[in-house]
Coordinates of C-alpha atoms and ligand atoms in Angstrom, one line a residue:
X1 CA 1.9 -3.1 -8.4
X2 CA 3.8 -0.8 -10.7
X3 CA 1.1 1.6 -11.7
X4 CA 3.6 4.4 -12.5
X5 CA 6.1 2.3 -14.5
X6 CA 6.9 3.8 -17.9
X7 CA 7.4 1.5 -20.9
X8 CA 10.8 2.3 -22.4
X9 CA 11.0 -0.3 -25.2
X10 CA 9.8 -3.7 -26.3
X11 CA 12.3 -6.5 -26.6
X12 CA 11.4 -9.9 -28.1
X13 CA 7.7 -9.1 -27.4
X14 CA 8.4 -8.3 -23.7
X15 CA 7.5 -4.8 -22.6
X16 CA 10.4 -3.4 -20.7
X17 CA 9.3 -0.8 -18.1
X18 CA 11.0 1.4 -15.6
X19 CA 9.4 2.4 -12.3
X20 CA 10.2 6.0 -11.3
X21 CA 11.8 4.6 -8.1
X22 CA 14.5 3.1 -10.3
X23 CA 15.7 6.5 -11.4
X24 CA 16.3 7.5 -7.8
X25 CA 18.3 4.3 -7.3
X26 CA 20.2 4.9 -10.6
X27 CA 21.1 8.4 -9.3
X28 CA 22.1 6.9 -5.9
X29 CA 24.3 4.2 -7.6
X30 CA 26.0 6.8 -9.8
X31 CA 26.6 9.1 -6.9
X32 CA 28.0 6.4 -4.5
X33 CA 30.2 4.9 -7.3
X34 CA 31.7 8.2 -8.4
X35 CA 32.2 9.7 -4.9
X36 CA 33.1 6.6 -2.9
X37 CA 33.7 3.3 -4.6
X38 CA 35.8 4.2 -7.6
X39 CA 38.0 6.9 -5.7
X40 CA 38.7 4.2 -3.2
X41 CA 39.7 1.4 -5.6
X42 CA 41.4 3.7 -8.1
X43 CA 42.8 6.8 -6.4
X44 CA 44.3 9.8 -8.4
X45 CA 41.7 10.3 -11.1
X46 CA 39.8 13.5 -11.8
X47 CA 36.1 13.8 -10.7
X48 CA 35.1 13.8 -14.4
X49 CA 36.7 10.4 -15.0
X50 CA 35.0 9.0 -11.8
X51 CA 31.7 10.3 -13.1
X52 CA 32.1 8.7 -16.5
X53 CA 33.1 5.4 -14.9
X54 CA 30.1 5.6 -12.6
X55 CA 27.6 6.3 -15.4
X56 CA 29.1 3.5 -17.6
X57 CA 28.9 1.1 -14.6
X58 CA 25.4 2.1 -13.7
X59 CA 24.1 1.6 -17.3
X60 CA 25.8 -1.8 -17.6
X61 CA 24.3 -2.7 -14.2
X62 CA 21.0 -1.7 -15.6
X63 CA 21.6 -4.0 -18.6
X64 CA 22.7 -6.8 -16.3
X65 CA 19.4 -6.6 -14.3
X66 CA 17.5 -6.6 -17.5
X67 CA 19.3 -9.8 -18.7
X68 CA 18.6 -11.4 -15.3
X69 CA 14.9 -10.8 -15.7
X70 CA 14.9 -11.7 -19.4
X71 CA 16.4 -15.1 -18.4
X72 CA 13.4 -15.7 -16.1
X73 CA 11.0 -14.6 -18.7
X74 CA 12.4 -16.6 -21.6
X75 CA 12.4 -19.8 -19.6
X76 CA 8.8 -19.0 -18.3
X77 CA 7.6 -18.4 -21.8
X78 CA 9.1 -21.5 -23.1
X79 CA 6.9 -23.4 -20.6
X80 CA 3.9 -21.5 -21.7
X81 CA 3.7 -19.1 -18.7
X82 CA 2.6 -15.8 -20.1
X83 CA 4.7 -12.8 -19.2
X84 CA 3.1 -9.3 -19.0
X85 CA 6.2 -7.2 -18.7
X86 CA 9.6 -6.7 -17.1
X87 CA 9.7 -3.8 -14.7
X88 CA 12.9 -2.4 -13.2
X89 CA 12.6 -0.8 -9.8
X90 CA 14.6 -0.3 -6.7
X91 CA 17.2 -3.0 -6.2
X92 CA 16.2 -5.2 -9.1
X93 CA 13.7 -6.1 -11.6
X94 CA 10.5 -8.0 -11.6
X95 CA 9.2 -10.2 -14.4
X96 CA 5.5 -10.0 -14.0
X97 CA 4.2 -13.4 -14.7
X98 CA 0.5 -13.4 -15.7
X99 CA 0.0 -16.8 -14.0
X100 CA 1.9 -18.9 -11.6
X101 CA 4.0 -21.7 -13.0
X102 CA 1.9 -24.9 -13.3
X103 CA 4.3 -27.3 -11.8
X104 CA 7.1 -27.3 -9.2
X105 CA 9.6 -28.3 -11.9
X106 CA 8.7 -25.3 -14.0
X107 CA 8.8 -22.9 -11.1
X108 CA 12.2 -24.3 -10.1
X109 CA 13.7 -23.7 -13.6
X110 CA 12.1 -20.2 -14.0
X111 CA 13.5 -19.2 -10.6
X112 CA 17.0 -20.5 -11.2
X113 CA 17.3 -18.9 -14.6
X114 CA 17.9 -15.4 -13.3
X115 CA 20.7 -16.2 -10.8
X116 CA 22.4 -18.5 -13.4
X117 CA 22.4 -15.5 -15.9
X118 CA 23.9 -13.2 -13.2
X119 CA 26.6 -15.8 -12.4
X120 CA 27.3 -16.1 -16.1
X121 CA 27.6 -12.3 -16.4
X122 CA 29.8 -12.1 -13.3
X123 CA 32.1 -14.7 -15.0
X124 CA 32.0 -12.9 -18.3
X125 CA 32.9 -9.5 -16.9
X126 CA 35.7 -11.2 -14.9
X127 CA 37.2 -12.8 -18.0
X128 CA 36.8 -9.5 -19.8
X129 CA 38.6 -7.6 -17.0
X130 CA 41.4 -10.1 -17.3
X131 CA 41.7 -9.7 -21.0
X132 CA 41.7 -5.9 -20.8
X133 CA 44.4 -6.1 -18.1
X134 CA 46.6 -8.2 -20.3
X135 CA 46.4 -5.9 -23.3
X136 CA 47.1 -2.9 -20.9
X137 CA 43.9 -0.9 -21.4
X138 CA 43.4 2.1 -19.2
X139 CA 42.9 1.4 -15.5
X140 CA 39.3 2.9 -15.3
X141 CA 38.0 0.4 -17.9
X142 CA 39.5 -2.5 -15.9
X143 CA 37.9 -1.2 -12.7
X144 CA 34.5 -0.7 -14.2
X145 CA 34.6 -4.3 -15.6
X146 CA 35.8 -5.6 -12.2
X147 CA 32.9 -3.8 -10.5
X148 CA 30.4 -5.3 -12.9
X149 CA 31.7 -8.7 -12.3
X150 CA 31.4 -8.1 -8.5
X151 CA 27.9 -6.6 -8.6
X152 CA 26.6 -9.5 -10.8
X153 CA 28.0 -12.0 -8.3
X154 CA 26.4 -10.1 -5.4
X155 CA 23.1 -10.0 -7.4
X156 CA 23.3 -13.7 -8.0
X157 CA 24.1 -14.6 -4.4
X158 CA 21.5 -12.1 -2.9
X159 CA 18.8 -13.5 -5.1
X160 CA 19.7 -17.1 -4.1
X161 CA 18.9 -16.4 -0.4
X162 CA 16.0 -18.7 0.3
X163 CA 13.6 -15.9 1.1
X164 CA 10.4 -15.7 -0.9
X165 CA 9.8 -13.9 -3.2
X166 CA 13.5 -13.7 -4.0
X167 CA 14.6 -16.3 -6.6
X168 CA 16.1 -18.5 -3.8
X169 CA 12.7 -18.4 -2.0
X170 CA 11.0 -19.5 -5.2
X171 CA 13.4 -22.4 -5.5
X172 CA 12.6 -23.3 -1.9
X173 CA 8.9 -23.1 -2.6
X174 CA 9.3 -25.3 -5.7
X175 CA 11.1 -27.9 -3.5
X176 CA 8.4 -27.8 -0.8
X177 CA 5.7 -27.9 -3.4
X178 CA 7.3 -30.8 -5.1
X179 CA 7.6 -32.7 -1.8
X180 CA 4.1 -32.0 -0.4
X181 CA 2.0 -31.4 -3.5
X182 CA 0.4 -28.4 -1.6
X183 CA 1.4 -25.2 -3.3
X184 CA -0.4 -22.9 -0.8
X185 CA 1.4 -24.5 2.2
X186 CA 4.7 -24.3 0.3
X187 CA 4.0 -20.6 -0.4
X188 CA 3.2 -20.0 3.2
X189 CA 6.4 -21.6 4.5
X190 CA 8.5 -19.8 1.8
X191 CA 6.8 -16.5 2.6
X192 CA 7.7 -17.0 6.3
X193 CA 11.4 -17.4 5.4
X194 CA 11.1 -14.2 3.4
X195 CA 9.6 -12.4 6.4
X196 CA 12.4 -13.6 8.7
X197 CA 15.1 -12.7 6.2
X198 CA 13.5 -9.2 5.8
X199 CA 13.6 -8.6 9.6
X200 CA 17.2 -9.7 9.8
X201 CA 18.1 -7.5 6.9
X202 CA 16.4 -4.5 8.5
X203 CA 18.1 -5.2 11.8
X204 CA 21.4 -5.1 10.0
X205 CA 20.3 -1.9 8.3
X206 CA 19.5 -0.3 11.7
X207 CA 22.9 -1.4 13.1
X208 CA 24.7 0.1 10.1
X209 CA 22.8 3.4 10.6
X210 CA 24.0 3.5 14.2
X211 CA 27.5 2.8 13.1
X212 CA 27.2 5.7 10.8
X213 CA 27.2 3.7 7.5
X214 CA 24.2 5.7 6.3
X215 CA 24.0 4.5 2.6
X216 CA 24.5 0.8 3.4
X217 CA 22.0 1.1 6.3
X218 CA 19.3 2.7 4.2
X219 CA 19.9 0.2 1.4
X220 CA 19.3 -2.7 3.7
X221 CA 16.2 -1.1 5.3
X222 CA 14.8 -0.4 1.9
X223 CA 15.4 -4.0 0.6
X224 CA 14.2 -5.5 3.8
X225 CA 11.0 -3.5 3.7
X226 CA 10.4 -4.5 0.1
X227 CA 10.9 -8.2 0.8
X228 CA 8.6 -8.0 3.8
X229 CA 5.9 -6.3 1.8
X230 CA 6.3 -8.7 -1.1
X231 CA 6.4 -11.8 1.0
X232 CA 3.1 -10.9 2.6
X233 CA 1.5 -9.9 -0.7
X234 CA 2.5 -13.1 -2.4
X235 CA 1.0 -15.3 0.3
X236 CA -2.3 -13.3 0.2
X237 CA -2.4 -13.5 -3.6
X238 CA -1.8 -17.3 -3.5
X239 CA -4.4 -17.8 -0.8
X240 CA -6.9 -16.0 -3.0
X241 CA -6.0 -17.9 -6.1
X242 CA -6.2 -21.2 -4.3
X243 CA -9.4 -20.5 -2.4
X244 CA -11.3 -19.2 -5.4
X245 CA -9.9 -21.6 -7.9
X246 CA -12.8 -23.1 -9.9
X247 CA -15.4 -21.1 -7.9
X248 CA -18.1 -19.1 -9.7
X249 CA -20.2 -16.2 -8.5
X250 CA -23.1 -18.6 -8.1
X251 CA -21.4 -20.5 -5.2
X252 CA -20.7 -17.4 -3.1
X253 CA -23.6 -15.1 -3.8
X254 CA -26.6 -14.5 -1.6
X255 CA -29.4 -16.2 -3.5
X256 CA -33.0 -14.9 -3.3
X257 CA -31.9 -11.6 -1.7
X258 CA -34.2 -9.2 0.1
X259 CA -35.6 -6.7 -2.5
X260 CA -37.4 -3.4 -2.4
X261 CA -40.3 -2.3 -4.5
X262 CA -40.3 1.1 -6.2
X263 CA -43.3 2.4 -4.3
X264 CA -41.7 1.7 -0.9
X265 CA -40.8 4.8 1.2
X266 CA -37.2 5.2 2.3
X267 CA -38.3 4.9 5.9
X268 CA -39.7 1.5 5.2
X269 CA -36.7 0.5 3.2
X270 CA -34.3 1.4 6.1
X271 CA -36.4 -0.1 8.9
X272 CA -38.0 -3.1 7.3
X273 CA -35.3 -4.1 4.9
X274 CA -31.9 -2.7 5.7
X275 CA -31.8 -2.7 9.5
X276 CA -33.9 -5.8 9.9
X277 CA -31.8 -7.9 7.6
X278 CA -28.5 -6.0 8.1
X279 CA -27.9 -5.3 4.4
X280 CA -26.8 -2.1 2.8
X281 CA -27.4 -3.0 -0.8
X282 CA -30.9 -3.7 -2.0
X283 CA -32.0 -4.7 -5.5
X284 CA -35.2 -2.8 -6.7
X285 CA -37.7 -5.2 -8.3
X286 CA -41.2 -4.6 -9.6
X287 CA -43.4 -7.5 -10.7
X288 CA -40.4 -9.8 -11.0
X289 CA -38.5 -7.4 -13.2
X290 CA -35.2 -6.0 -12.0
X291 CA -35.1 -2.2 -12.2
X292 CA -31.9 -1.3 -10.4
X293 CA -30.6 -1.1 -6.9
X294 CA -30.5 1.3 -3.9
X295 CA -27.8 1.4 -1.3
X296 CA -26.7 3.4 1.8
X297 CA -24.6 5.7 -0.3
X298 CA -27.8 7.0 -2.0
X299 CA -29.6 7.4 1.4
X300 CA -26.7 9.3 2.8
X301 CA -27.4 12.1 0.4
X302 CA -31.0 12.6 1.4
X303 CA -32.0 14.4 4.6
X304 CA -33.5 12.1 7.2
X305 CA -36.7 14.1 7.6
X306 CA -37.5 13.5 4.0
X307 CA -37.2 9.7 4.3
X308 CA -40.9 9.3 5.1
X309 CA -42.0 11.2 2.0
X310 CA -39.5 10.0 -0.5
X311 CA -40.1 6.8 -2.4
X312 CA -37.4 4.3 -3.6
X313 CA -38.7 5.1 -7.1
X314 CA -37.5 8.7 -6.8
X315 CA -33.8 8.0 -5.9
X316 CA -32.8 4.4 -6.8
X317 CA -29.9 3.7 -9.2
X318 CA -31.2 2.4 -12.5
X319 CA -29.8 -0.8 -13.9
X320 CA -26.4 -0.3 -15.5
X321 CA -24.1 -2.9 -16.9
X322 CA -21.2 -2.3 -14.5
X323 CA -23.4 -3.3 -11.6
X324 CA -24.4 -6.6 -13.1
X325 CA -22.5 -9.8 -13.1
X326 CA -23.5 -13.3 -14.4
X327 CA -23.8 -16.2 -12.1
X328 CA -21.3 -18.3 -14.1
X329 CA -18.6 -15.6 -13.8
X330 CA -15.4 -17.1 -12.2
X331 CA -14.7 -15.4 -8.8
X332 CA -11.2 -14.6 -10.0
X333 CA -12.7 -12.5 -12.8
X334 CA -15.0 -10.8 -10.3
X335 CA -11.9 -9.9 -8.2
X336 CA -10.2 -8.3 -11.1
X337 CA -13.5 -6.5 -12.0
X338 CA -13.6 -5.1 -8.5
X339 CA -10.0 -4.0 -8.6
X340 CA -10.6 -2.4 -12.0
X341 CA -13.9 -0.6 -11.3
X342 CA -13.7 0.0 -7.5
X343 CA -17.2 -1.2 -7.2
X344 CA -17.9 -3.6 -4.3
X345 CA -21.5 -4.7 -4.7
X346 CA -23.1 -6.5 -7.6
X347 CA -26.5 -7.8 -8.8
X348 CA -26.2 -11.3 -10.1
X349 CA -28.5 -11.7 -13.2
X350 CA -29.0 -14.1 -16.0
X351 CA -31.1 -12.7 -18.8
X352 CA -32.6 -9.9 -16.7
X353 CA -33.8 -12.1 -13.9
X354 CA -32.3 -11.4 -10.5
X355 CA -30.6 -14.4 -9.1
X356 CA -28.8 -12.9 -6.2
X357 CA -26.4 -10.3 -4.8
X358 CA -22.6 -10.6 -4.3
X359 CA -20.4 -8.2 -2.5
X360 CA -16.7 -7.8 -1.8
X361 CA -17.5 -8.5 1.9
X362 CA -18.9 -12.0 0.8
X363 CA -15.6 -12.8 -0.8
X364 CA -13.4 -11.7 2.1
X365 CA -15.6 -13.4 4.6
X366 CA -15.3 -16.7 2.7
X367 CA -11.5 -16.1 2.3
X368 CA -11.1 -15.6 6.1
X369 CA -13.3 -18.6 6.9
X370 CA -11.4 -20.9 4.7
X371 CA -8.1 -19.7 6.1
X372 CA -9.3 -20.3 9.6
X373 CA -10.5 -23.7 8.7
X374 CA -7.1 -24.6 7.2
X375 CA -7.6 -24.2 3.4
X376 CA -10.3 -26.7 2.7
X377 CA -9.7 -26.0 -1.0
X378 CA -6.3 -26.6 -2.4
X379 CA -4.9 -26.7 -5.9
X380 CA -4.3 -30.2 -7.1
X381 CA -0.8 -30.2 -8.5
X382 CA -0.7 -31.0 -12.2
X383 CA 2.2 -33.3 -13.2
Ligands
LIG401 ZN1 15.5 -13.0 -10.3

């Protein structure tokens, strides 16, 4: 999701990364604080003072976001859920969990840890602002601390909205999951709440734009768009995880596939194998030995008038490791292999013998089918 994120440091074995989009947001926050918010709450200061206040507030806000995500991560790790990294982007941060929490109770605690941290920070900055006021420190310091208290409160409340994948939505999912024992259904319902919330937020954003409140309007549109995107993505990911849980390549591959011999002409290959059996990816086999494969991409590079005189032998792709998968490979591993290599079609082999063929289309067809049939495969909740 965050391919462009840059790692800035490592804290307690967590990689802390910043997505380039966050720099834009940091600039926007600094600008609106120094030009609008601070001049409004504390008139009569020089632009330089406002700028310093804004930068200090922005950096502490950055730190607060980080602590929010660290709270999620520390709790997750304490329950054995591995954390890849913490990435700051747009409005907030994302702790990238390598796996979903195993039980509803764990998910509930991981989700709640962030908002609890933000509430604690809001309270802490509020107390600090009070102390600083009592000892008559300069007004800019008081205002920065008050702002930080306010923004952490906003952050806590916003994240508690029961809209998946916000923290509140995760709490909702944990509750539904706990009640029904069906994590996928719980994700589906929670993702719907996320979608509704996203549309409401975007509608408010549009209304704000029409009223002339450009910054607030764009902000709401941006966050709404993100929640919408993330809600859809999370359900899809969960559907895939659930559907493919425990499945291996063996169970979804086409066994005993149509093959081509090396002496076959391309004309015969196209007419007698590809068109007749509606396949675009054909293993090349001679005397039971797998030599490689040939597909429509190769044929596309050869003039049609030469198809009758060209043999499979002349053009096929020889066996290479990246095109082979084992039949006992978990489908989830195949999915990440596809994502990593961009390859979509594979020969299934065990010790050089061809067992079958599996393609991305096989996986998506199975996924669509099981969704249509109402998720025949569901994760049994572990307790
Ligand atoms: Zn959070």
